[in-house]
Amino acid sequence: MRNPLDLSGKRVIVTGASSGIGRATAVVLGQLGAELVLVARRQDALEETLGMLEGTGHVAACYDLTEVDGIPAWLKGVAAARGVPFDGVVHAAGLSTAIPIRILNRSRMEDLMVLNVYASLALVRGMAAKGVGADAASLVLVSSVSGLAGALGHSVYSASKGALHAMVRSAAKELAPRRMRINCVAPAWVQGPIMDVVQDIQGDGFAKVAERQFLGAISPEDVATSAAYLLSDATRTISGTTLVIDGGWTC
Amino acid sequence: MTNDKLVELFAEGLEVDAGVLTPDTRIADVEEWNSIGWLTIMSMVDEQLGVQIESSAIRGFLTVQDVVDYLSAKTSLAS
């Protein structure tokens, strides 16, 4: 029986694999048969994720993605060590700090832009290099509905995620000659520590979010499954798009 | 940072006039101390004191003094 979502034999990099959406993505991709390179800063957390994965051949590769200029060469080295190019990447690492306008400064803006935008672009460059990304590889960037709709304190975060939505459209055209694809997944409020903070501050549990996110809370696994879909051959003609996973938030 | 300086920091973050906040002021009575106000104060405290306000503690704060006490305990632990 053919399964268009099967990822057996596909070699995929997952950034931010130490927690949250990145970790959930690693678990889901492992279940679908992918062979993974897990990336984050902390080796111990990556080891923990490795212990959660089905399948074999997965490895951890510690790297600090704020070292943007080093990303392409580092990626090349990881591919060389494996001896085969990658079929995909899911870039789940990112910062989601809320910064009220009244305390904006360059340093705070840079923190978000470096990891959310510059590191994404450097990963694209790295994957586009011959021998690193395979022909027809799929690149998936985890963005946010904050790039599509506003949220209090999110001006910088929105700018960083909206930049990704714009970026994938151009990158899709440039990568197309090798049938490489690039897309975003844009979740709304995902269960986890960030949502906990918002709910604590607002003091109303899920009520305020639920007014707009009427299909309920989004789990990291929901985002992971959408990323898996975009990695799969089922989406071989989909590129330059943003898949919104928002439970109705932007309706 | 002294208690008075902490209250000044809150006033600066909330952009309210000095004197609006006293130790006995109830947080719920300060219009500016809303979600954005909290995010601002949390960022400023983190940056200037190197202390994180746990969001789970926020609902337990009734007065300005409660926040001061919380931060004093945290900073003494950190030092």
Coordinates of C-alpha atoms in Angstrom, one line a residue:
Chain A
M1 CA 0.0 0.0 0.0
R2 CA 1.4 3.4 -1.0
N3 CA 1.5 6.0 1.7
P4 CA 2.2 9.5 0.3
L5 CA 3.2 10.7 3.8
D6 CA 5.9 8.1 4.3
L7 CA 9.3 9.5 5.0
S8 CA 11.2 6.2 5.0
G9 CA 14.8 6.7 4.0
K10 CA 14.6 10.5 4.0
R11 CA 17.4 12.3 5.8
V12 CA 16.2 15.3 7.6
I13 CA 17.7 18.0 9.9
V14 CA 15.5 19.3 12.7
T15 CA 16.6 22.4 14.5
G16 CA 15.3 23.4 17.9
A17 CA 15.0 19.6 18.6
S18 CA 15.7 20.0 22.3
S19 CA 12.1 21.0 23.2
G20 CA 8.7 22.0 22.1
I21 CA 7.8 22.0 18.4
G22 CA 11.3 20.9 17.4
R23 CA 11.2 17.9 19.7
A24 CA 7.7 16.9 18.7
T25 CA 8.7 17.2 15.0
A26 CA 11.6 14.8 15.6
V27 CA 9.3 12.3 17.2
V28 CA 6.8 12.5 14.4
L29 CA 9.4 12.3 11.6
G30 CA 11.0 9.3 13.3
Q31 CA 7.6 7.6 13.4
L32 CA 7.3 8.2 9.7
G33 CA 10.6 6.6 8.9
A34 CA 13.0 9.6 8.5
E35 CA 16.6 9.5 9.6
L36 CA 17.3 12.6 11.6
V37 CA 20.1 15.0 12.6
L38 CA 18.9 16.8 15.7
V39 CA 20.2 20.3 16.2
A40 CA 20.2 22.5 19.3
R41 CA 22.7 24.1 21.7
R42 CA 22.4 21.5 24.5
Q43 CA 23.7 18.0 24.0
D44 CA 21.9 16.6 27.1
A45 CA 18.6 17.8 25.8
L46 CA 19.2 16.4 22.4
E47 CA 20.2 13.1 23.9
E48 CA 16.8 13.1 25.7
T49 CA 15.0 13.7 22.3
L50 CA 17.1 10.9 20.7
G51 CA 15.8 8.6 23.4
M52 CA 12.2 9.3 22.3
L53 CA 12.7 8.5 18.6
E54 CA 11.6 5.4 16.7
G55 CA 13.9 4.0 14.0
T56 CA 17.7 4.1 13.8
G57 CA 20.5 6.2 12.4
H58 CA 19.5 9.4 14.3
V59 CA 22.3 11.6 15.6
A60 CA 22.6 14.8 17.6
A61 CA 24.7 17.7 16.3
C62 CA 25.1 20.6 18.7
Y63 CA 25.3 24.0 17.2
D64 CA 24.4 27.5 18.2
L65 CA 22.4 28.9 15.3
T66 CA 23.1 32.5 16.4
E67 CA 26.5 31.9 14.9
V68 CA 24.9 32.7 11.6
D69 CA 27.9 33.1 9.3
G70 CA 29.1 29.6 10.3
I71 CA 25.9 27.8 9.5
P72 CA 26.6 26.9 5.8
A73 CA 30.1 25.5 6.5
W74 CA 28.9 23.7 9.6
L75 CA 26.0 22.2 7.6
K76 CA 28.4 21.1 4.9
G77 CA 30.5 19.4 7.5
V78 CA 27.5 17.5 8.9
A79 CA 26.5 16.3 5.4
A80 CA 30.1 15.3 4.6
A81 CA 30.3 13.3 7.8
R82 CA 27.1 11.5 6.8
G83 CA 28.3 11.0 3.2
V84 CA 24.9 11.8 1.8
P85 CA 22.9 15.0 1.2
F86 CA 19.9 15.9 3.2
D87 CA 16.3 15.5 1.9
G88 CA 14.9 18.1 4.1
V89 CA 15.2 20.4 7.1
V90 CA 12.6 21.6 9.6
H91 CA 13.8 24.9 11.2
A92 CA 12.0 25.0 14.5
A93 CA 14.5 26.9 16.5
G94 CA 13.5 30.4 17.2
L95 CA 12.8 33.1 19.8
S96 CA 9.3 34.2 20.7
T97 CA 10.0 37.0 23.1
A98 CA 7.3 39.6 23.6
I99 CA 8.8 43.1 23.5
P100 CA 6.4 46.0 24.2
I101 CA 7.1 49.0 21.8
R102 CA 8.0 51.3 24.7
I103 CA 11.2 49.3 25.5
L104 CA 12.3 48.4 21.9
N105 CA 16.0 48.7 21.3
R106 CA 18.4 47.4 18.7
S107 CA 19.8 44.7 21.0
R108 CA 16.3 43.2 21.7
M109 CA 15.4 43.4 18.1
E110 CA 18.6 41.8 17.0
D111 CA 18.1 38.8 19.3
L112 CA 14.9 38.0 17.6
M113 CA 16.0 38.8 14.0
V114 CA 19.2 36.8 14.2
L115 CA 17.7 33.5 15.2
N116 CA 14.3 33.9 13.5
V117 CA 15.4 35.4 10.2
Y118 CA 19.1 35.4 9.6
A119 CA 19.6 31.8 10.8
S120 CA 16.8 30.7 8.5
L121 CA 18.4 32.4 5.5
A122 CA 21.8 30.9 6.4
L123 CA 20.2 27.4 6.6
V124 CA 18.6 27.9 3.2
R125 CA 22.0 28.9 1.8
G126 CA 23.6 25.9 3.5
M127 CA 20.9 23.5 2.1
A128 CA 21.2 25.0 -1.4
A129 CA 24.9 24.1 -1.6
K130 CA 25.6 21.1 -3.7
G131 CA 26.2 18.0 -1.7
V132 CA 24.4 19.4 1.3
G133 CA 20.8 19.5 0.1
A134 CA 19.6 16.8 -2.3
D135 CA 17.7 17.6 -5.4
A136 CA 14.0 17.9 -4.6
A137 CA 14.8 18.5 -0.9
S138 CA 12.1 20.2 1.1
L139 CA 12.8 23.0 3.6
V140 CA 10.2 23.8 6.2
L141 CA 10.5 27.0 8.4
V142 CA 8.4 27.2 11.5
S143 CA 6.9 30.7 11.5
S144 CA 3.8 32.0 13.3
V145 CA 0.4 33.5 12.7
S146 CA 2.0 36.6 14.3
G147 CA 3.4 37.1 10.9
L148 CA -0.1 37.3 9.5
A149 CA -2.2 38.8 12.4
G150 CA -1.2 41.1 15.2
A151 CA -0.7 40.3 18.9
L152 CA 0.1 42.6 21.8
G153 CA 3.9 43.0 22.4
H154 CA 4.7 41.1 19.2
S155 CA 5.8 43.9 16.8
V156 CA 9.3 42.6 16.5
Y157 CA 8.3 38.9 16.6
S158 CA 5.7 39.6 13.9
A159 CA 8.3 41.4 11.8
S160 CA 10.6 38.4 12.1
K161 CA 7.9 35.8 11.2
G162 CA 6.4 37.9 8.5
A163 CA 9.8 38.2 7.0
L164 CA 9.9 34.4 6.6
H165 CA 6.6 34.4 4.8
A166 CA 7.9 36.9 2.3
M167 CA 11.3 35.1 2.1
V168 CA 10.0 31.7 1.1
R169 CA 8.3 33.1 -1.9
S170 CA 11.5 34.4 -3.4
A171 CA 13.6 31.4 -2.2
A172 CA 11.1 29.0 -3.8
K173 CA 11.8 30.6 -7.2
E174 CA 15.5 30.4 -6.8
L175 CA 15.5 26.8 -5.5
A176 CA 13.0 25.6 -8.1
P177 CA 15.6 24.6 -10.8
R178 CA 16.7 21.8 -8.5
R179 CA 13.1 21.0 -7.6
M180 CA 13.9 22.0 -4.1
R181 CA 10.9 23.4 -2.1
I182 CA 10.6 25.8 0.8
N183 CA 7.5 26.5 2.8
C184 CA 6.5 27.9 6.2
V185 CA 4.2 26.4 8.8
A186 CA 2.5 29.1 10.8
P187 CA 1.0 28.0 14.1
A188 CA -1.1 30.2 16.4
W189 CA -1.1 29.6 20.2
V190 CA 0.7 26.3 20.8
Q191 CA 0.5 24.5 24.2
G192 CA 3.8 25.1 26.1
P193 CA 5.7 27.5 28.3
I194 CA 5.0 30.6 26.1
M195 CA 1.3 30.1 26.2
D196 CA 1.5 29.5 29.9
V197 CA 3.1 32.9 30.4
V198 CA 0.4 34.6 28.4
Q199 CA -2.3 32.9 30.3
D200 CA -0.6 33.7 33.6
I201 CA -0.3 37.4 32.7
Q202 CA -3.9 37.7 31.4
G203 CA -5.2 35.6 34.2
D204 CA -8.0 34.0 32.2
G205 CA -6.7 30.6 31.3
F206 CA -7.5 29.7 27.7
A207 CA -10.6 31.8 27.6
K208 CA -9.3 34.8 25.7
V209 CA -7.4 32.7 23.2
A210 CA -10.4 30.4 22.7
E211 CA -12.5 33.4 21.6
R212 CA -10.6 33.3 18.3
Q213 CA -8.8 29.9 18.3
F214 CA -12.1 28.1 18.3
L215 CA -10.8 24.7 17.4
G216 CA -9.0 24.7 20.7
A217 CA -5.4 24.5 21.8
I218 CA -2.8 23.5 19.2
S219 CA -0.3 20.9 20.3
P220 CA 3.3 20.7 19.2
E221 CA 2.4 17.4 17.5
D222 CA -0.1 19.3 15.3
V223 CA 2.6 21.5 14.0
A224 CA 5.0 18.6 13.6
T225 CA 2.5 16.7 11.5
S226 CA 2.0 19.6 9.2
A227 CA 5.8 20.0 8.8
A228 CA 6.0 16.3 8.0
Y229 CA 3.3 16.8 5.3
L230 CA 5.4 19.5 3.7
L231 CA 8.5 17.3 3.8
S232 CA 6.7 14.4 2.1
D233 CA 6.3 13.7 -1.6
A234 CA 2.6 14.4 -1.2
T235 CA 3.5 18.1 -1.5
R236 CA 6.1 17.8 -4.2
T237 CA 4.5 20.7 -6.2
I238 CA 3.9 23.0 -3.2
S239 CA 6.5 25.7 -2.6
G240 CA 6.7 29.3 -1.5
T241 CA 3.6 28.9 0.7
T242 CA 2.6 29.3 4.4
L243 CA 0.5 26.5 5.9
V244 CA -1.5 28.1 8.6
I245 CA -2.2 26.0 11.7
D246 CA -4.3 28.3 13.8
G247 CA -7.5 26.5 14.9
G248 CA -9.4 29.4 13.3
W249 CA -7.3 32.3 14.8
T250 CA -7.0 34.2 11.5
C251 CA -10.5 33.4 10.1
Chain B
M1 CA 18.4 48.0 44.3
T2 CA 16.4 49.6 47.1
N3 CA 12.7 49.2 47.5
D4 CA 12.2 52.8 46.5
K5 CA 14.2 52.3 43.3
L6 CA 12.2 49.2 42.5
V7 CA 9.0 51.2 42.7
E8 CA 10.6 53.9 40.5
L9 CA 11.5 51.2 38.0
F10 CA 7.8 50.0 37.9
A11 CA 6.6 53.6 37.4
E12 CA 9.1 54.1 34.6
G13 CA 8.0 50.9 32.9
L14 CA 4.3 51.7 33.3
E15 CA 4.9 55.3 32.3
V16 CA 3.0 56.6 35.3
D17 CA 3.9 59.7 37.3
A18 CA 6.1 59.3 40.3
G19 CA 3.9 59.1 43.4
V20 CA 1.1 57.2 41.6
L21 CA 2.7 54.0 43.0
T22 CA 3.2 53.4 46.7
P23 CA 3.9 50.1 48.4
D24 CA 0.3 49.9 49.3
T25 CA -1.1 50.6 45.8
R26 CA -3.2 47.7 44.5
I27 CA -2.0 46.5 41.2
A28 CA -5.6 46.0 39.9
D29 CA -6.2 49.7 40.5
V30 CA -3.4 50.8 38.2
E31 CA -4.9 51.0 34.7
E32 CA -1.4 50.8 33.0
W33 CA -0.5 47.7 34.9
N34 CA -2.1 45.5 32.2
S35 CA -0.6 42.7 30.1
I36 CA 1.8 45.0 28.3
G37 CA 2.7 46.6 31.6
W38 CA 3.6 43.3 33.0
L39 CA 5.6 42.3 29.9
T40 CA 7.5 45.7 30.2
I41 CA 8.3 45.3 33.8
M42 CA 9.3 41.7 33.4
S43 CA 11.8 42.7 30.6
M44 CA 13.2 45.7 32.6
V45 CA 13.6 43.6 35.7
D46 CA 15.3 40.9 33.8
E47 CA 17.7 43.3 32.1
Q48 CA 18.5 45.6 35.0
L49 CA 18.4 43.1 37.9
G50 CA 19.1 39.9 36.1
V51 CA 16.0 38.4 37.8
Q52 CA 13.1 36.7 36.0
I53 CA 9.6 37.1 37.3
E54 CA 7.9 33.8 37.0
S55 CA 4.6 34.3 35.2
S56 CA 3.0 31.8 37.5
A57 CA 3.7 34.2 40.5
I58 CA 1.9 37.2 38.9
R59 CA -1.7 36.2 40.0
G60 CA -0.5 36.1 43.6
F61 CA 0.6 39.8 43.6
L62 CA -2.0 42.1 45.0
T63 CA 0.0 45.2 45.9
V64 CA 3.2 46.9 44.7
Q65 CA 4.8 45.7 48.0
D66 CA 4.1 42.0 47.0
V67 CA 6.2 42.5 43.9
V68 CA 8.9 44.3 45.8
D69 CA 9.0 41.5 48.3
Y70 CA 9.2 38.8 45.6
L71 CA 12.0 40.6 43.8
S72 CA 13.9 41.3 47.1
A73 CA 13.8 37.6 47.9
K74 CA 14.9 36.7 44.4
T75 CA 17.8 39.2 44.3
S76 CA 19.0 38.1 47.8
L77 CA 19.1 34.5 46.6
A78 CA 20.9 35.5 43.4
S79 CA 23.6 37.5 45.3

